[in-house]
CSV table of C-alpha atoms and ligand atoms in Angstrom, one decimal:
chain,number,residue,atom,x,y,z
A,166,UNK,CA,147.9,40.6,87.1
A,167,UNK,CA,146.5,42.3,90.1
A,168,UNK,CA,142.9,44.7,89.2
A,169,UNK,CA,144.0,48.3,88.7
A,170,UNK,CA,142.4,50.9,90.9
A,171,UNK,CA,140.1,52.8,88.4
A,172,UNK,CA,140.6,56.2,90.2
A,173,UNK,CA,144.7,56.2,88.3
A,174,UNK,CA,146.1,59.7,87.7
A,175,UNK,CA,148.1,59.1,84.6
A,176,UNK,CA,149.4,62.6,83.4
A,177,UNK,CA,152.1,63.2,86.1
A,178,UNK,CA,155.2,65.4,86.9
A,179,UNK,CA,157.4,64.4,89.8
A,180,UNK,CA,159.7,67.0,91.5
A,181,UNK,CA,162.5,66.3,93.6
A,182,UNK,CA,166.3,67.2,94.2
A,183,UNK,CA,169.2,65.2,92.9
A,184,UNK,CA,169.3,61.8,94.5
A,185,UNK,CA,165.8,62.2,95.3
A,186,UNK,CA,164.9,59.0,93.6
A,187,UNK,CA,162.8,60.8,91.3
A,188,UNK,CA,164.4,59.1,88.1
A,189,UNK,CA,163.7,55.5,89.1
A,190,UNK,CA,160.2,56.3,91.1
A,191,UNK,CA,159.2,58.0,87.3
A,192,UNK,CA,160.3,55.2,85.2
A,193,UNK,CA,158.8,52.5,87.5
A,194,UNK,CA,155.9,54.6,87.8
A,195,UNK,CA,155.3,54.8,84.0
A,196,UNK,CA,156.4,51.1,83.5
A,197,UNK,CA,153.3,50.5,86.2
A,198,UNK,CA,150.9,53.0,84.4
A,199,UNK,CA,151.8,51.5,80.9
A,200,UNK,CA,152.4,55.4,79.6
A,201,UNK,CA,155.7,57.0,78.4
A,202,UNK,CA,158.4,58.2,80.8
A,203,UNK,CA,159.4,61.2,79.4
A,204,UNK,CA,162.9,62.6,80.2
A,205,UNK,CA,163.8,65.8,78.5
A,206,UNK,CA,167.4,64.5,78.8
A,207,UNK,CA,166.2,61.2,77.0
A,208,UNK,CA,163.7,62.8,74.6
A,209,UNK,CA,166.8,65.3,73.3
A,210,UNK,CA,169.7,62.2,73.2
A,211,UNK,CA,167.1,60.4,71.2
A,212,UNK,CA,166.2,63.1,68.6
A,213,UNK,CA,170.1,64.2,68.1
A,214,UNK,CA,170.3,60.1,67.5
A,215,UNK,CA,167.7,60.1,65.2
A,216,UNK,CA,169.0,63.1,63.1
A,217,UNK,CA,166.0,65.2,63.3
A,218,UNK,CA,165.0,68.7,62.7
A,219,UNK,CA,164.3,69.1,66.8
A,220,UNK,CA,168.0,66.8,66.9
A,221,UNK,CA,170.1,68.6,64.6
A,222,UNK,CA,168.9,72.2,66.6
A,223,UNK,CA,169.6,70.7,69.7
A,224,UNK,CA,173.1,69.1,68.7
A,225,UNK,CA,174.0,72.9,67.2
A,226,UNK,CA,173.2,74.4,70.7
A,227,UNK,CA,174.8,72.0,72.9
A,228,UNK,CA,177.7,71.9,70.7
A,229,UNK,CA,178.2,76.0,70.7
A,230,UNK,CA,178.0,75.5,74.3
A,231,UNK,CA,174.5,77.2,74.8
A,232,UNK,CA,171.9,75.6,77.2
A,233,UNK,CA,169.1,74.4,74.7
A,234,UNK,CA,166.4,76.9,75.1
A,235,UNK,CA,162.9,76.5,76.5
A,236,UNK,CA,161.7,77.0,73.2
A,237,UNK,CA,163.7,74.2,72.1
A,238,UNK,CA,162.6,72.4,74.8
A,239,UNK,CA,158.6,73.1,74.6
A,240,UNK,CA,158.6,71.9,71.3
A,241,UNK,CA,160.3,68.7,72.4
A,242,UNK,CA,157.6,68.4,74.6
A,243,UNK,CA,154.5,69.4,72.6
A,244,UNK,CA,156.1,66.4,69.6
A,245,UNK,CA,156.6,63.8,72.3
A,246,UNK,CA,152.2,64.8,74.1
A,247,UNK,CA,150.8,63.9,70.5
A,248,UNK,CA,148.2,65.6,70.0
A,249,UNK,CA,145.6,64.4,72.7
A,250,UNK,CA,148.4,63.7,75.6
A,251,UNK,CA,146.8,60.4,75.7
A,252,UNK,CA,147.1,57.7,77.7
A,253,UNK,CA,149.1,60.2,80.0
A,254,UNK,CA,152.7,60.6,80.5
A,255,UNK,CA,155.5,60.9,83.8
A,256,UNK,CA,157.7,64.0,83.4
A,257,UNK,CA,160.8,64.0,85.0
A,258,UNK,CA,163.4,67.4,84.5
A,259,UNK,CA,160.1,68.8,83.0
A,260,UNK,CA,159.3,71.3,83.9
A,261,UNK,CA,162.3,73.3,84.9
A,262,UNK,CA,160.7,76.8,85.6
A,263,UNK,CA,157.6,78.5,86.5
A,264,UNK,CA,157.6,79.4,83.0
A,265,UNK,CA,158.0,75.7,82.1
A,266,UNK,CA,155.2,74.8,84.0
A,267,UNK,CA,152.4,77.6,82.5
A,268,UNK,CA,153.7,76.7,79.1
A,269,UNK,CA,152.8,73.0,79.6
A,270,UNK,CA,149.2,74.1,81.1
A,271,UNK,CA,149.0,75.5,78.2
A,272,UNK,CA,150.5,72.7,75.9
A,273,UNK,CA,147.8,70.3,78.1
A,274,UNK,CA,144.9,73.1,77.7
A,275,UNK,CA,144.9,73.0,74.1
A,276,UNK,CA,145.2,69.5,74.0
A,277,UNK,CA,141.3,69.8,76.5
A,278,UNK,CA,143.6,67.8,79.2
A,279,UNK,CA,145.3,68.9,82.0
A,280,UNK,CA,147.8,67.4,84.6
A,281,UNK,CA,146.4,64.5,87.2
A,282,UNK,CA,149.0,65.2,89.9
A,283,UNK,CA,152.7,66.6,90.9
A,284,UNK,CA,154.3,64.6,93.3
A,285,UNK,CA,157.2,66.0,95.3
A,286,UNK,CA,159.8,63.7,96.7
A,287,UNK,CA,160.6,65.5,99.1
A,288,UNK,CA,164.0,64.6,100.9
A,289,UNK,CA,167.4,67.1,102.5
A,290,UNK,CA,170.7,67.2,100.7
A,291,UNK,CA,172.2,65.7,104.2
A,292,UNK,CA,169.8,62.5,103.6
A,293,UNK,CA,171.0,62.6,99.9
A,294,UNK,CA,175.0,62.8,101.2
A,295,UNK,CA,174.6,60.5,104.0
A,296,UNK,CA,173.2,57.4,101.3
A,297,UNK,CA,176.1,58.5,99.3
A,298,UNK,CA,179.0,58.6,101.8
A,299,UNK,CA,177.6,55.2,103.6
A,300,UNK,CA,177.8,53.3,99.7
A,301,UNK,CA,180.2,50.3,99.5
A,302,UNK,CA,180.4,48.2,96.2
A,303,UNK,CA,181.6,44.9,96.0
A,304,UNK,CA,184.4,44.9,93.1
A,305,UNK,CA,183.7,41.6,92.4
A,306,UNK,CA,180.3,41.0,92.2
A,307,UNK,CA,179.1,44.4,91.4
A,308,UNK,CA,176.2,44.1,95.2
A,309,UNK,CA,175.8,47.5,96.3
A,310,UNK,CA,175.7,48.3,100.1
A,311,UNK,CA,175.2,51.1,102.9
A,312,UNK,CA,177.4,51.3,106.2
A,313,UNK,CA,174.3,51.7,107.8
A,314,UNK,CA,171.4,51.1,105.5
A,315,UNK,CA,171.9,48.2,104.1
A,316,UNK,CA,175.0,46.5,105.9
A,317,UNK,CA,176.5,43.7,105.0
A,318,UNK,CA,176.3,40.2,107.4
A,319,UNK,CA,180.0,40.4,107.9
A,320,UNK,CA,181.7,43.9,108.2
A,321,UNK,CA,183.3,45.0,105.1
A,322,UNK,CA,183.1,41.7,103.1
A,323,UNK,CA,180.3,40.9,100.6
A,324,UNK,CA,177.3,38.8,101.9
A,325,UNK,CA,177.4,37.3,98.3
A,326,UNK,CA,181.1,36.2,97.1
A,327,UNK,CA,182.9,37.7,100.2
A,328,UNK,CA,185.2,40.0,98.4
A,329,UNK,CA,186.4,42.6,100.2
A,330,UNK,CA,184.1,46.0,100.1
A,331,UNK,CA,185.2,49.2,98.8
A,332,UNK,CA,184.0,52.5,99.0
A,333,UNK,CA,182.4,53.4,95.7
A,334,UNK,CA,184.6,56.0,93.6
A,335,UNK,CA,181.8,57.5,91.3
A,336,UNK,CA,179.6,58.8,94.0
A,337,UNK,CA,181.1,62.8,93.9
A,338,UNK,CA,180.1,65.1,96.6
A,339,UNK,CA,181.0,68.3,95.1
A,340,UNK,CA,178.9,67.0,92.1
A,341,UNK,CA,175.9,66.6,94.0
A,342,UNK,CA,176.2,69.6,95.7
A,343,UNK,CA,176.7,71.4,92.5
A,344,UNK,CA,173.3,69.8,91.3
A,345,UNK,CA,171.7,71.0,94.0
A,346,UNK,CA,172.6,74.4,94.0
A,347,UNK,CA,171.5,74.6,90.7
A,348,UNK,CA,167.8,72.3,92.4
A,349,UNK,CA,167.5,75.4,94.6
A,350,UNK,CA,167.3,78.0,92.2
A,351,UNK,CA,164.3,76.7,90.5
A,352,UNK,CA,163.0,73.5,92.4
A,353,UNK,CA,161.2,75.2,95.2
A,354,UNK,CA,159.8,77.7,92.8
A,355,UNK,CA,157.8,74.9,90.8
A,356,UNK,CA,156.8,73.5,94.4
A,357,UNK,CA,154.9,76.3,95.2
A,358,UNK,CA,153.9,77.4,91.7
A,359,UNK,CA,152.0,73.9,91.9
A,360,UNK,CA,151.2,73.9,95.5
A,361,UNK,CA,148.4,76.4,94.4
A,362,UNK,CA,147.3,74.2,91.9
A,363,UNK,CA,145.0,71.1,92.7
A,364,UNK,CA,146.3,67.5,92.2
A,365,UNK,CA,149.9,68.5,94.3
A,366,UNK,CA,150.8,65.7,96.5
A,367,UNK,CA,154.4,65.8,98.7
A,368,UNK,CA,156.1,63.0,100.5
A,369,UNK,CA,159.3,62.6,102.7
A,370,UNK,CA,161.7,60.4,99.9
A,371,UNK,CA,164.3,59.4,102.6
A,372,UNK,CA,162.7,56.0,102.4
A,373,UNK,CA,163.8,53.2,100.9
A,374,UNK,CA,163.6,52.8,97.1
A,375,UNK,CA,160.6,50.1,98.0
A,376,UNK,CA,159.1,52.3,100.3
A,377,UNK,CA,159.0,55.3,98.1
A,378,UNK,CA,157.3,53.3,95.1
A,379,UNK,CA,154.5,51.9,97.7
A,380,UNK,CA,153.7,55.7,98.9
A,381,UNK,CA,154.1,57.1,95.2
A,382,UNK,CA,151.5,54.2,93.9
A,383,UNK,CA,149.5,55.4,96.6
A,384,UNK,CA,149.6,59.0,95.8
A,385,UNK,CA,148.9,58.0,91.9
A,386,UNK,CA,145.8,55.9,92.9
A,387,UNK,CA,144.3,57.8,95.9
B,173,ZN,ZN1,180.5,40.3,95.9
């Protein structure tokens, strides 16, 4: 394995709007650091699995049809930092608000650590739509491709088992831009909440997935 930098930032929250990339950059991230990824969506799926007290409240609100509260939420987040928030951590969906974000300085605070870096993927819902329109699956072979991106050799016809291409169904528009009007109510909130903090670091995230890791390892190590 290659030497690790010794300058790592390993408690990290990574913003970004839907199709961002922020899931996969976080989870390859905190594969690389060798720290937890933590998900709220994850963290809550696992506790309602594992029947717990957190788990059983959570199931109770979802299944009433409330949003699980911040409270809810905090405490999610204060079990899964231990008590000393070591060897670090990737958030991503955490936090959600500005009020999110102060209780987790606080969370950190009382745990005497604080957070390394907030990285911002930073990339337009037209960049987002124009990945998702270009996508072509291969029904046989499952290969993904782009129109434009990532063509394939031959027009329309997979470089792989040369099926015939097809425009991939689950990729919704109106989803995504659902998602992202709900991004715009509280994403570029947090950005400048922590843009007046030290340790924020922004990047453009219409890259490729490749591309973003390399400038996101560089951004954890610089
Ligand atoms: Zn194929």
């Amino acid at each position: 394995m290659e030497a690790q930098p010794t300058g790592k930032r390993r408690r990290i929250v990574l913003l970004g709007g839907p199709g961002s990339g922020k899931g996969t950059a976080a989870a390859w991230l905190a594969k690389k650091l060798a720290v937890p990824h933590l998900s709220t969506g994850d963290m809550l799926r696992a506790e309602i699995a594992a029947g717990s007290d957190l788990g059983r409240e959570a199931a109770a609100s979802t299944a009433s049809g409330r949003l699980v509260s911040d409270d809810l939420v905090l405490r999610l987040v204060a079990a899964h930092l231990g008590k000393d928030a070591a060897p670090g951590f990737v958030f991503d969906g955490f936090p959600r608000t500005v009020a999110q974000a102060e209780s987790l300085d606080r969370l950190l605070h009382e745990r005497a650590s604080r957070l390394d870096l907030v990285l911002h993927l930073d990339v337009p819902l037209a960049a987002v739509e124009e990945r998702i329109v270009g996508r072509l699956g291969c029904p046989s072979c499952g290969r993904v491709y782009h129109a434009t991106r990532m063509p394939p050799k031959k027009d329309g016809v997979c470089d792989v088992c040369g099926a015939a291409l097809q425009k991939r169904k689950d990729d919704n528009l109106e989803v995504l831009r659902e998602r992202w009007k709900v991004y715009g109510e509280w994403g570029p909130r947090l950005v400048a909440y922590y843009r007046r903090h030290g340790g924020f670091a922004e990047m453009d995230a219409d890259v490729t997935a490749e591309e973003l890791y390399a400038k996101v390892w560089e951004a954890t190590t610089a």
